[in-house]
XYZ file of C-alpha atoms in Angstrom:
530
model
C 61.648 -3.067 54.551
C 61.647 -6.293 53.281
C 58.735 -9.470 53.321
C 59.465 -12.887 53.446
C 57.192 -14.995 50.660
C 55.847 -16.330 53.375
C 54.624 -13.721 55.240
C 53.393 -12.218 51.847
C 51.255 -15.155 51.409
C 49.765 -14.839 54.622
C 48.699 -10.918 54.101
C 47.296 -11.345 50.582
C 46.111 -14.713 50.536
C 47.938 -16.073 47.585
C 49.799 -19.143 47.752
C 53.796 -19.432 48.491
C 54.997 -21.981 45.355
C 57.205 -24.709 47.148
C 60.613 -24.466 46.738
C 62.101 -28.211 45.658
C 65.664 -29.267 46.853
C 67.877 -29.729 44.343
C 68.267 -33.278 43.046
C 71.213 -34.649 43.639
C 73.934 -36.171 41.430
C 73.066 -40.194 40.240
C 69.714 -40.213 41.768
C 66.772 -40.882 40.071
C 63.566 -39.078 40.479
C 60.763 -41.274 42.251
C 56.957 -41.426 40.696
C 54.682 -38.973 42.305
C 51.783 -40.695 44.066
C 49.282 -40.079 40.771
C 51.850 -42.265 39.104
C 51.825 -45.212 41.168
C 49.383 -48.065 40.569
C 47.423 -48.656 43.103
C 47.762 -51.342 45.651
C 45.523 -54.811 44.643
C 42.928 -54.899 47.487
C 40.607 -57.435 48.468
C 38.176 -58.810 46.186
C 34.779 -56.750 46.550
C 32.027 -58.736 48.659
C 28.615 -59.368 46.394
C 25.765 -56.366 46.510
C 23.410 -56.905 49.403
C 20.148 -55.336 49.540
C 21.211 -52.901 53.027
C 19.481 -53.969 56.260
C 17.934 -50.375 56.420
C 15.980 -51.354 52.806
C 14.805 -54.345 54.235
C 13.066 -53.561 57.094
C 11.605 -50.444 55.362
C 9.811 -53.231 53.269
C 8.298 -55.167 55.750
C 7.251 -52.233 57.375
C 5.604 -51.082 54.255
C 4.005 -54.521 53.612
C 2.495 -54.227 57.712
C 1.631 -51.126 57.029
C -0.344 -52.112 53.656
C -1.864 -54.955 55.636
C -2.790 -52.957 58.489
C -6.264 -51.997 59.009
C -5.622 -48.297 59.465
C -3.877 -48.446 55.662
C -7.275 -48.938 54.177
C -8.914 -45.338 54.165
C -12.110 -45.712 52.719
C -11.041 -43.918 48.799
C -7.877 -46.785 49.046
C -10.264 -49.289 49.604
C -13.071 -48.498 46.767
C -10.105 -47.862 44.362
C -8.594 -50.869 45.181
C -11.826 -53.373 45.385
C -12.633 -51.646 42.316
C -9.371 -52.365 40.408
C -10.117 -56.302 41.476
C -13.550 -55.847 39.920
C -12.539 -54.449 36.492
C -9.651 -57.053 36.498
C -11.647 -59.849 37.202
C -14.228 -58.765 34.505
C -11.388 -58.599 32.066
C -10.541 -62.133 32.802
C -13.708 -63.346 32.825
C -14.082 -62.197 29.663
C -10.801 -63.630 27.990
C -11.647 -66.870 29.983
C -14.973 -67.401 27.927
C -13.275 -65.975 24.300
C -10.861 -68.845 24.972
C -12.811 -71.637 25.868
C -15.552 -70.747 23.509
C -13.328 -70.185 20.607
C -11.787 -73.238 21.392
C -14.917 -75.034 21.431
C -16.068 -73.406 17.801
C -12.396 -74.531 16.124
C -12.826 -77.717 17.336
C -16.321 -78.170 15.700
C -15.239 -76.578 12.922
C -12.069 -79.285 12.664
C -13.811 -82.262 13.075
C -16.944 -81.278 11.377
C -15.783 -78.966 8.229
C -12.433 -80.575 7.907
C -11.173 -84.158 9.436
C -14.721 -85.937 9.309
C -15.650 -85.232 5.695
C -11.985 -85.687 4.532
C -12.479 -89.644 6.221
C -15.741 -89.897 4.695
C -14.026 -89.104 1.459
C -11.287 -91.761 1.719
C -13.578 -94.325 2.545
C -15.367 -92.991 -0.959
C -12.397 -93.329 -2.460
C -11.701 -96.634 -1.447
C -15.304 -97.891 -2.435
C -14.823 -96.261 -5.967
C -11.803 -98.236 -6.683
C -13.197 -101.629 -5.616
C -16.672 -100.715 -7.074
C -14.685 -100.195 -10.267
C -12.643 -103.292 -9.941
C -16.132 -105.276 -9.494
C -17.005 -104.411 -12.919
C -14.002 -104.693 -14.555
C -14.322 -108.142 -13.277
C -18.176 -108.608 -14.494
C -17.072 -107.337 -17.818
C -14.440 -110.323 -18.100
C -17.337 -112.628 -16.760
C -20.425 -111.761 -18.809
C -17.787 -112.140 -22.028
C -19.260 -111.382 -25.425
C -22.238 -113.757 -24.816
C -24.951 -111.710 -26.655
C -27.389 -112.418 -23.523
C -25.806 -110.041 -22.046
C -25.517 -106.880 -23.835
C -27.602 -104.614 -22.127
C -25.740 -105.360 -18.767
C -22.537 -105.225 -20.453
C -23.429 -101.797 -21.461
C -24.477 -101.128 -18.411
C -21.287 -102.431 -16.396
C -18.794 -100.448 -19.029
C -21.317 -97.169 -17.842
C -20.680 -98.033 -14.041
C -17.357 -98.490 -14.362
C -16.607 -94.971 -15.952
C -18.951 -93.633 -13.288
C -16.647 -94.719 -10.755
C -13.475 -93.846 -12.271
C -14.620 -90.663 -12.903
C -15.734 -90.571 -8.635
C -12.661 -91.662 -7.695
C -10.915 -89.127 -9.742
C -12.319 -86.557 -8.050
C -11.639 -88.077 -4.791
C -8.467 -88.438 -5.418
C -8.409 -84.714 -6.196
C -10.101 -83.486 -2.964
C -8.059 -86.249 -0.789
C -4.954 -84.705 -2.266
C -5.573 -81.048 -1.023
C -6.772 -82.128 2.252
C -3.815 -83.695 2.450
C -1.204 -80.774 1.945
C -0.153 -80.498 5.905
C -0.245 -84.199 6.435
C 3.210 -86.056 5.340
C 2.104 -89.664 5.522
C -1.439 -88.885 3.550
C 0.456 -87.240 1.025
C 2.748 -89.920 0.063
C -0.627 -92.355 0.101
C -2.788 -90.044 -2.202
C 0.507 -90.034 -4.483
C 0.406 -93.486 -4.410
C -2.580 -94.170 -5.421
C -2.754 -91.183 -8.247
C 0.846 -92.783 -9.355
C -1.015 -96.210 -9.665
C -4.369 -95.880 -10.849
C -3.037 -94.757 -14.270
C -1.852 -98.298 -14.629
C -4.233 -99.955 -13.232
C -6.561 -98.536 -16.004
C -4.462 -99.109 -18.688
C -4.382 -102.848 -17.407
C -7.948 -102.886 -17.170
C -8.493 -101.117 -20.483
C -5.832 -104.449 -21.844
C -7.735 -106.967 -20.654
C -11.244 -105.261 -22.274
C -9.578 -105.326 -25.705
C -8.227 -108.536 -25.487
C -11.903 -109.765 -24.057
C -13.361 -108.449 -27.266
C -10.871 -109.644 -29.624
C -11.624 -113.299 -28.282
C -14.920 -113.268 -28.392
C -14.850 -115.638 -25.218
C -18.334 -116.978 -23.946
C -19.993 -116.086 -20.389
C -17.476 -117.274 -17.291
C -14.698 -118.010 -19.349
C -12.118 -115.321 -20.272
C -9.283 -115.554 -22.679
C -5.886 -116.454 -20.990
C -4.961 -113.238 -22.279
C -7.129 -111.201 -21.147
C -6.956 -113.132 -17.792
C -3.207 -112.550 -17.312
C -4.195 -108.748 -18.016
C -7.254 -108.555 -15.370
C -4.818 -110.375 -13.246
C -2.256 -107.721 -13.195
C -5.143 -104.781 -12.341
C -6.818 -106.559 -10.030
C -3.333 -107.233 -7.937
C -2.379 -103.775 -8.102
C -5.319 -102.594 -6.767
C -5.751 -104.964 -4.124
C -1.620 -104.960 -3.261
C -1.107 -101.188 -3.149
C -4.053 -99.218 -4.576
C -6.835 -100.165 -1.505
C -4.264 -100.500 0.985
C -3.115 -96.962 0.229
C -7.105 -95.379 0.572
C -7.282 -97.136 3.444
C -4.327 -95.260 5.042
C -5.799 -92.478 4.010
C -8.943 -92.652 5.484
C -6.803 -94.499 8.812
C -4.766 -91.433 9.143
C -8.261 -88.779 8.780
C -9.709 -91.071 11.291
C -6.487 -90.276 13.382
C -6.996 -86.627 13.341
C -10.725 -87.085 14.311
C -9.853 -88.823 17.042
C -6.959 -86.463 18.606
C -8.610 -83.328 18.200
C -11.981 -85.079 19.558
C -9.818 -86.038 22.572
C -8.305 -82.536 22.996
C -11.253 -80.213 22.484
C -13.431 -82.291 25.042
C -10.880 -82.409 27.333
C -10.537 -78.201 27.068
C -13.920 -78.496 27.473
C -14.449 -79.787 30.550
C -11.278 -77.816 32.196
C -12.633 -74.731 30.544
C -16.275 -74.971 31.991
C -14.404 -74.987 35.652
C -12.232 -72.464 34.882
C -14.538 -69.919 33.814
C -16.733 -70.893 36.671
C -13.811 -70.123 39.147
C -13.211 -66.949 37.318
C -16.597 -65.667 37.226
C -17.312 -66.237 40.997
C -14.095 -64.505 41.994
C -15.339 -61.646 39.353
C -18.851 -61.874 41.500
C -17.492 -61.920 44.501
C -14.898 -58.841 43.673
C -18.510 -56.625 42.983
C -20.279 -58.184 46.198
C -17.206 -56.768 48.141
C -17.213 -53.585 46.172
C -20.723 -52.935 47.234
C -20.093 -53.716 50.827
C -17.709 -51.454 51.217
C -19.755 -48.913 49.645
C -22.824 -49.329 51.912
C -20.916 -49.564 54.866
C -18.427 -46.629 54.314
C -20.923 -44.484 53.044
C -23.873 -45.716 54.769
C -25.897 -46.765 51.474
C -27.932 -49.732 51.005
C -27.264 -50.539 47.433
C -25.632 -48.873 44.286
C -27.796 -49.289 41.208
C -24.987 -49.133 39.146
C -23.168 -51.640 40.958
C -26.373 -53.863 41.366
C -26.672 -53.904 37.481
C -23.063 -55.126 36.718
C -23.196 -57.819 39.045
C -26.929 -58.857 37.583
C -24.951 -58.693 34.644
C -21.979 -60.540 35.441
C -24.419 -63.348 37.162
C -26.362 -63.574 33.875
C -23.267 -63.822 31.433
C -21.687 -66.101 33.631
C -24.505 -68.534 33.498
C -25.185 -68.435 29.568
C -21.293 -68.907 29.431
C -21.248 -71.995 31.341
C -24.496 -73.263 29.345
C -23.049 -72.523 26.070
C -19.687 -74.143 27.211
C -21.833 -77.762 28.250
C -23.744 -77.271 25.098
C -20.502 -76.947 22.610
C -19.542 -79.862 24.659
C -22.819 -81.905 24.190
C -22.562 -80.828 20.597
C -18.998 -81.713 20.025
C -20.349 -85.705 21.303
C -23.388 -85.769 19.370
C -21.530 -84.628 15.917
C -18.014 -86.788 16.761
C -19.140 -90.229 19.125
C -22.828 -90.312 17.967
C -23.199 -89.348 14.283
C -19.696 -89.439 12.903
C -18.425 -93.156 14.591
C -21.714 -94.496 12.826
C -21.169 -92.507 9.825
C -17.361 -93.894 9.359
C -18.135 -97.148 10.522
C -21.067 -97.578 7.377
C -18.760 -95.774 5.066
C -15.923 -98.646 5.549
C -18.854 -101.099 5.547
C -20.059 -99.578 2.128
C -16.173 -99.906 0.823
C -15.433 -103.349 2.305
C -18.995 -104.607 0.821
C -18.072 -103.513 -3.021
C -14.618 -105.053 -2.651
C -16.348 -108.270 -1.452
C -19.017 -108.042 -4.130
C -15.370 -107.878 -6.928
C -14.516 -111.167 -4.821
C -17.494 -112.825 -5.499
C -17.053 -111.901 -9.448
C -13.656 -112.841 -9.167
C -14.155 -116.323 -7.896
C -16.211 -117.112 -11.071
C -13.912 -115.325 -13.238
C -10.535 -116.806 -12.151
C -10.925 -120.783 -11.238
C -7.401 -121.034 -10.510
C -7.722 -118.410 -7.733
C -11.258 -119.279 -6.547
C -10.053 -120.348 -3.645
C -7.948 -117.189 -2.624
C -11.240 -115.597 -3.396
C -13.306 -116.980 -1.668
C -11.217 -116.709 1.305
C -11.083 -113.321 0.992
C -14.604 -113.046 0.271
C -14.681 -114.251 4.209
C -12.907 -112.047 5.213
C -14.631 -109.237 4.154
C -17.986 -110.665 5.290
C -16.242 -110.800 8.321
C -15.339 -107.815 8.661
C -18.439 -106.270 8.333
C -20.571 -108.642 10.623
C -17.980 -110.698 12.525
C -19.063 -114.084 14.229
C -16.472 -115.792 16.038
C -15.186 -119.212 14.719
C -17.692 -118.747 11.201
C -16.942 -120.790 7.803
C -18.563 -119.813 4.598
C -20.418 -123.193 5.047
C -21.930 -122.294 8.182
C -21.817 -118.300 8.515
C -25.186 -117.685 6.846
C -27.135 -119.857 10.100
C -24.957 -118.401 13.111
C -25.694 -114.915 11.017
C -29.764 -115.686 10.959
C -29.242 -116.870 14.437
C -27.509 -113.226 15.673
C -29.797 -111.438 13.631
C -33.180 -112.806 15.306
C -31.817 -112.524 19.087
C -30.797 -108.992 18.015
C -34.551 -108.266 16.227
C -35.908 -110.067 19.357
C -34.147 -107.229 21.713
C -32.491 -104.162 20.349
C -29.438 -103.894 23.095
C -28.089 -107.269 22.238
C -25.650 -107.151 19.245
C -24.204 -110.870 19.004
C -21.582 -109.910 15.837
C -19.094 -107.376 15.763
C -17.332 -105.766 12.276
C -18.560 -102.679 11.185
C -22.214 -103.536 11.150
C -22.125 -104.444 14.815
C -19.964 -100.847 15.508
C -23.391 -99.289 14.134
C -26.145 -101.406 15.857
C -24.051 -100.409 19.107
C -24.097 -96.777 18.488
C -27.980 -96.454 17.425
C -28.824 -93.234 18.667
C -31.136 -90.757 16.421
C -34.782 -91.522 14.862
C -35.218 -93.970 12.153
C -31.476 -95.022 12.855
C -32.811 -98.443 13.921
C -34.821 -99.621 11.396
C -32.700 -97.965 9.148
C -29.404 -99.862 10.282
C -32.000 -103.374 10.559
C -32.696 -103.142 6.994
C -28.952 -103.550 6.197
C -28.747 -106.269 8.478
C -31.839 -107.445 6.306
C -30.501 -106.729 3.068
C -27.041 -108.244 3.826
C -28.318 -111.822 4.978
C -30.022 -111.726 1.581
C -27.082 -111.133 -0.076
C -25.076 -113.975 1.781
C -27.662 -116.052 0.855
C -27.651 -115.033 -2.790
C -23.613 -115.910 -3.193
C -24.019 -119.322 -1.420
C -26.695 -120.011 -4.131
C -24.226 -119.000 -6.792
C -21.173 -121.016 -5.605
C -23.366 -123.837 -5.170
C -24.431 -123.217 -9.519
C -20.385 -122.939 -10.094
C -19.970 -126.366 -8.088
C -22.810 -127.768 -10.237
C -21.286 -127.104 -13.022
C -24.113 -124.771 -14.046
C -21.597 -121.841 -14.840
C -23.691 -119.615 -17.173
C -26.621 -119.702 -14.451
C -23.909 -118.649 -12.030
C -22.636 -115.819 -13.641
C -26.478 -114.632 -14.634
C -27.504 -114.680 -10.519
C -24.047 -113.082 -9.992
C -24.473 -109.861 -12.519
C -28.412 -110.009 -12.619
C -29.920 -106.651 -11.673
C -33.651 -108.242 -11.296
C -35.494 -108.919 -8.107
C -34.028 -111.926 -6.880
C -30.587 -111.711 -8.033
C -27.306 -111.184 -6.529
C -26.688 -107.556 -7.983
C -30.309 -106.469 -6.922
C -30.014 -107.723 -3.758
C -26.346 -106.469 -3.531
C -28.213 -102.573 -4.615
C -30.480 -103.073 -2.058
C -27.905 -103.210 0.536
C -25.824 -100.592 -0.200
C -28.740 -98.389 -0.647
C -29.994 -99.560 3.030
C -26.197 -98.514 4.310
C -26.392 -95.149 2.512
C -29.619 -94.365 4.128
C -28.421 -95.357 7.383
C -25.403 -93.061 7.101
C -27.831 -90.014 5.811
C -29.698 -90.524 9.088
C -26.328 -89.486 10.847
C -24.804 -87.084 8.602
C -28.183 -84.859 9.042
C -27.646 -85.085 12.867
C -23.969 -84.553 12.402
C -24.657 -81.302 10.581
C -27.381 -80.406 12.548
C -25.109 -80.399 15.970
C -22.152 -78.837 13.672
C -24.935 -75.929 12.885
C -26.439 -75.671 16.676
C -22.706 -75.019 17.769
C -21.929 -72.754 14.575
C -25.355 -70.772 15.932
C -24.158 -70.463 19.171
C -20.777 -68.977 18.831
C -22.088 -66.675 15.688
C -20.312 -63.630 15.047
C -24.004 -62.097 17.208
C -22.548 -64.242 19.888
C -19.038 -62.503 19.823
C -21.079 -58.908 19.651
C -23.487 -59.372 22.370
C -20.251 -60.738 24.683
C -18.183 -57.626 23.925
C -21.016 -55.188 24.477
C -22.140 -57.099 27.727
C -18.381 -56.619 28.963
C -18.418 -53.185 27.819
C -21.319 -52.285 29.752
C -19.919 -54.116 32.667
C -16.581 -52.004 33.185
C -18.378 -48.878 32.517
C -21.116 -49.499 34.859
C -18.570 -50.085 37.953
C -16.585 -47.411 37.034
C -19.621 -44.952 37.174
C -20.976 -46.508 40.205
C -17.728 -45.780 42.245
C -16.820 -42.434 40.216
C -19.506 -40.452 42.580
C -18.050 -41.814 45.843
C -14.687 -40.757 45.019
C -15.432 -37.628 44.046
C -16.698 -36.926 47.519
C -12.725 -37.165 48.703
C -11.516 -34.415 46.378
């Protein structure tokens, strides 16, 4: 008996293989549907976030929000989390404005300050050394004066060798700075010839054997030379030096003061939030749990309260610090230092006046300005400046507050602030009327025709003469800026004390003790839920 295929495929289960027709003649074969491409279809629409997701999320977030969400361990672990992160910030809140506070001091006080200080040095050292390369021209070979040219030849290599080493220090505190750079190279590329110059004219001096006030043409023309390089390109460079210091003062002054004051309210804002986070930790602990206070708990937020308020004191000191070193002590301190500068390059003018008749004029115009510049009264001559001066100076002795003059002098008088400043700043008011006095007496000798007496008031170093008197001054403005340098460094060292590396310690281990306090007051409490 015979079984179809497929009837033999129904009884076993197997498979009946399909029979294919035979192809006919001249037709081709078509592509079974794997070998088709498929059909282009519409572009796909962007991903959407299903309608199912989002309303699972907003019933999460009511459900989060929902009172019944917040089981009582949810609610410690949660209030606690706030706590610890709040302590964490307040933390980092007070390392930054605290360590800002400390570079700032340490910028203006260890760095910027002293490096302007310098270049106003530097700057009196050349025109100091300039003044007696000019007295050496004026007090000639004259045999009178022997001793003081001995002396002036030992001042002048006393202030070459100073502003050598300013020179030095100016040029590695000026390795970041692009524009003091090329002015300390300046002046180290021209000093060299301004002492060979000076140096010239010496020789040439000696070789003439040219009385008092009366220089060979020679060495003159030399003397000239120096003198013009120093005065063109030499002092004009120091000054930029000490301009571009005074800069940086100024900017990060601005900037730390400013952090400062944002800081103090920022770490105020962060440590109430941090005290408020532990207030609301404890509620919910006494209410949940029916206790009236957790120790623990009770000692971080003592503890928080505490740090907090030393951190905002410390913040307003650093801040009262920062004013007294920068706008108190170091605007007087700058201010006499340019004075001191400006004074010795007026003191050359004076020496160049009798030195140089052709250019006594020029020089004593400039020896104006300079006067000016350190105690400015508006609309002054040379003729008249030494009466509206004594005029100033007795309505300012008469009452303190009123400064009738401006110039550097004035900038100081304005800014008295620390003991034995004023009488301290009054006796360079003193000592520079005396001075003024003392060069109207010599131009009036030169006019006279009484040159040698001239030149001996002008270079004298006894009581009574120009150089004395001149001494006397600059020692009065060097005690004046000692008065604030000591309370510059003494607010420099007050901040220094209190952001020590103790300070630093006794924060960390206060934080420290904070975090693991809270998380050994709440530890018990959620132990109960296990």
């Amino acid at each position: 008996m015979t079984t179809s295929a497929a009837g033999r495929a129904a009884t076993t289960g197997e498979t009946a293989p399909a029979e294919s027709a035979p192809a006919e003649s001249g037709s081709a074969e078509e592509p079974g549907p794997a070998a088709r491409p498929a059909p282009a279809g519409p572009p796909r629409a962007p991903h959407r976030i299903p309608p199912g997701a989002l309303a699972r999320l907003g019933q999460g977030a009511r459900a989060v929000g929902s009172r019944a969400y917040w089981t009582t361990p949810r609610l410690v672990r949660g209030l606690t989390a706030l706590s610890l992160a709040t302590l964490l910030g307040l933390g980092a809140t007070a390392t930054t404005v605290l360590g800002g506070a400390r570079d700032g001091t340490d910028t203006i006080g260890h760095q910027a300050a002293p490096q302007a200080t310098r270049a106003a040095d530097l700057y009196f050292a050349l025109s100091d050394m300039d003044a007696q390369a000019a007295n050496l021209l004026l007090v000639g070979a004259d045999p009178d004066y022997t001793t003081l040219r001995k002396q002036t030849l030992d001042t002048y290599e006393q202030r070459r060798a100073q502003a050598d080493n300013d020179l030095q220090q100016a040029a590695q505190a000026a390795a970041a700075d692009p524009a003091g750079q090329r002015a300390v190279q300046q002046v180290l590329g021209r000093l060299g010839s301004y002492e060979a110059l000076v140096a010239r004219a010496q020789l040439l001096e000696e070789q003439a054997k040219a009385p008092a006030g009366q220089p060979s043409p020679a060495a003159l023309d030399a003397y000239r030379q120096a003198t013009d390089l120093l005065r063109q390109q030499l002092l004009p460079a120091a000054d930029q030096v000490t301009a571009a210091n005074e800069a940086t003062v100024e900017q990060v002054y601005t900037e730390h003061r400013d952090a400062l004051g944002s800081g103090w309210w920022w770490l105020l804002a962060v440590g109430l939030v941090a005290l408020a986070a532990l207030l609301g930790l404890q509620r919910a602990l006494a209410v949940r749990y029916r206790r009236v206070v957790n120790p623990a708990l009770a000692g971080v937020t003592l503890l928080t309260g505490v740090a907090l308020a030393i951190g905002l004191h410390l913040v307003s000191r650093a801040d009262d610090h920062l004013v007294t070193a920068k706008s108190n002590a170091y605007d007087s301190v700058i201010a006499l230092s340019r004075a001191r500068a400006v004074a010795f390059d007026m003191n050359a003018d004076e020496s160049r006046y009798l030195t140089d008749p052709s250019r006594a004029v020029a020089y004593e115009q400039s020896f104006l300005d300079k006067t000016q510049a350190i105690a400015h009264l508006d609309g002054a001559t040379l003729a008249g400046y030494n009466a509206q001066l004594v005029a100033a100076a007795a309505r300012h002795r008469a009452d303190h507050a009123a400064v009738p003059f401006g110039g550097y002098l004035g900038t100081e008088l304005r800014n008295i602030t620390f003991p034995g400043e004023q009488d301290a700043a009054d006796r360079v008011l003193t000592a520079f009327q005396q001075y003024q006095q003392d060069d109207r007496k010599i131009r009036e000798l030169r006019d006279a025709g009484r040159l040698k007496e001239a030149v001996t008031l002008n270079t004298g170093l006894s009581q009574g003469q120009s150089n004395y008197d001149f001494d006397q001054l600059s020692t009065a403005i060097g005690d004046t800026i000692a008065v604030n340098a000591t309370a510059m460094d003494s607010a420099l060292a007050a901040t220094d004390g209190d952001l020590d590396a103790t300070t630093e310690a006794l924060a960390a281990g206060a934080l420290a003790a904070a975090l693991a306090l809270t998380a050994l007051g709440v530890r018990p409490r959620l132990r109960e839920y296990r």
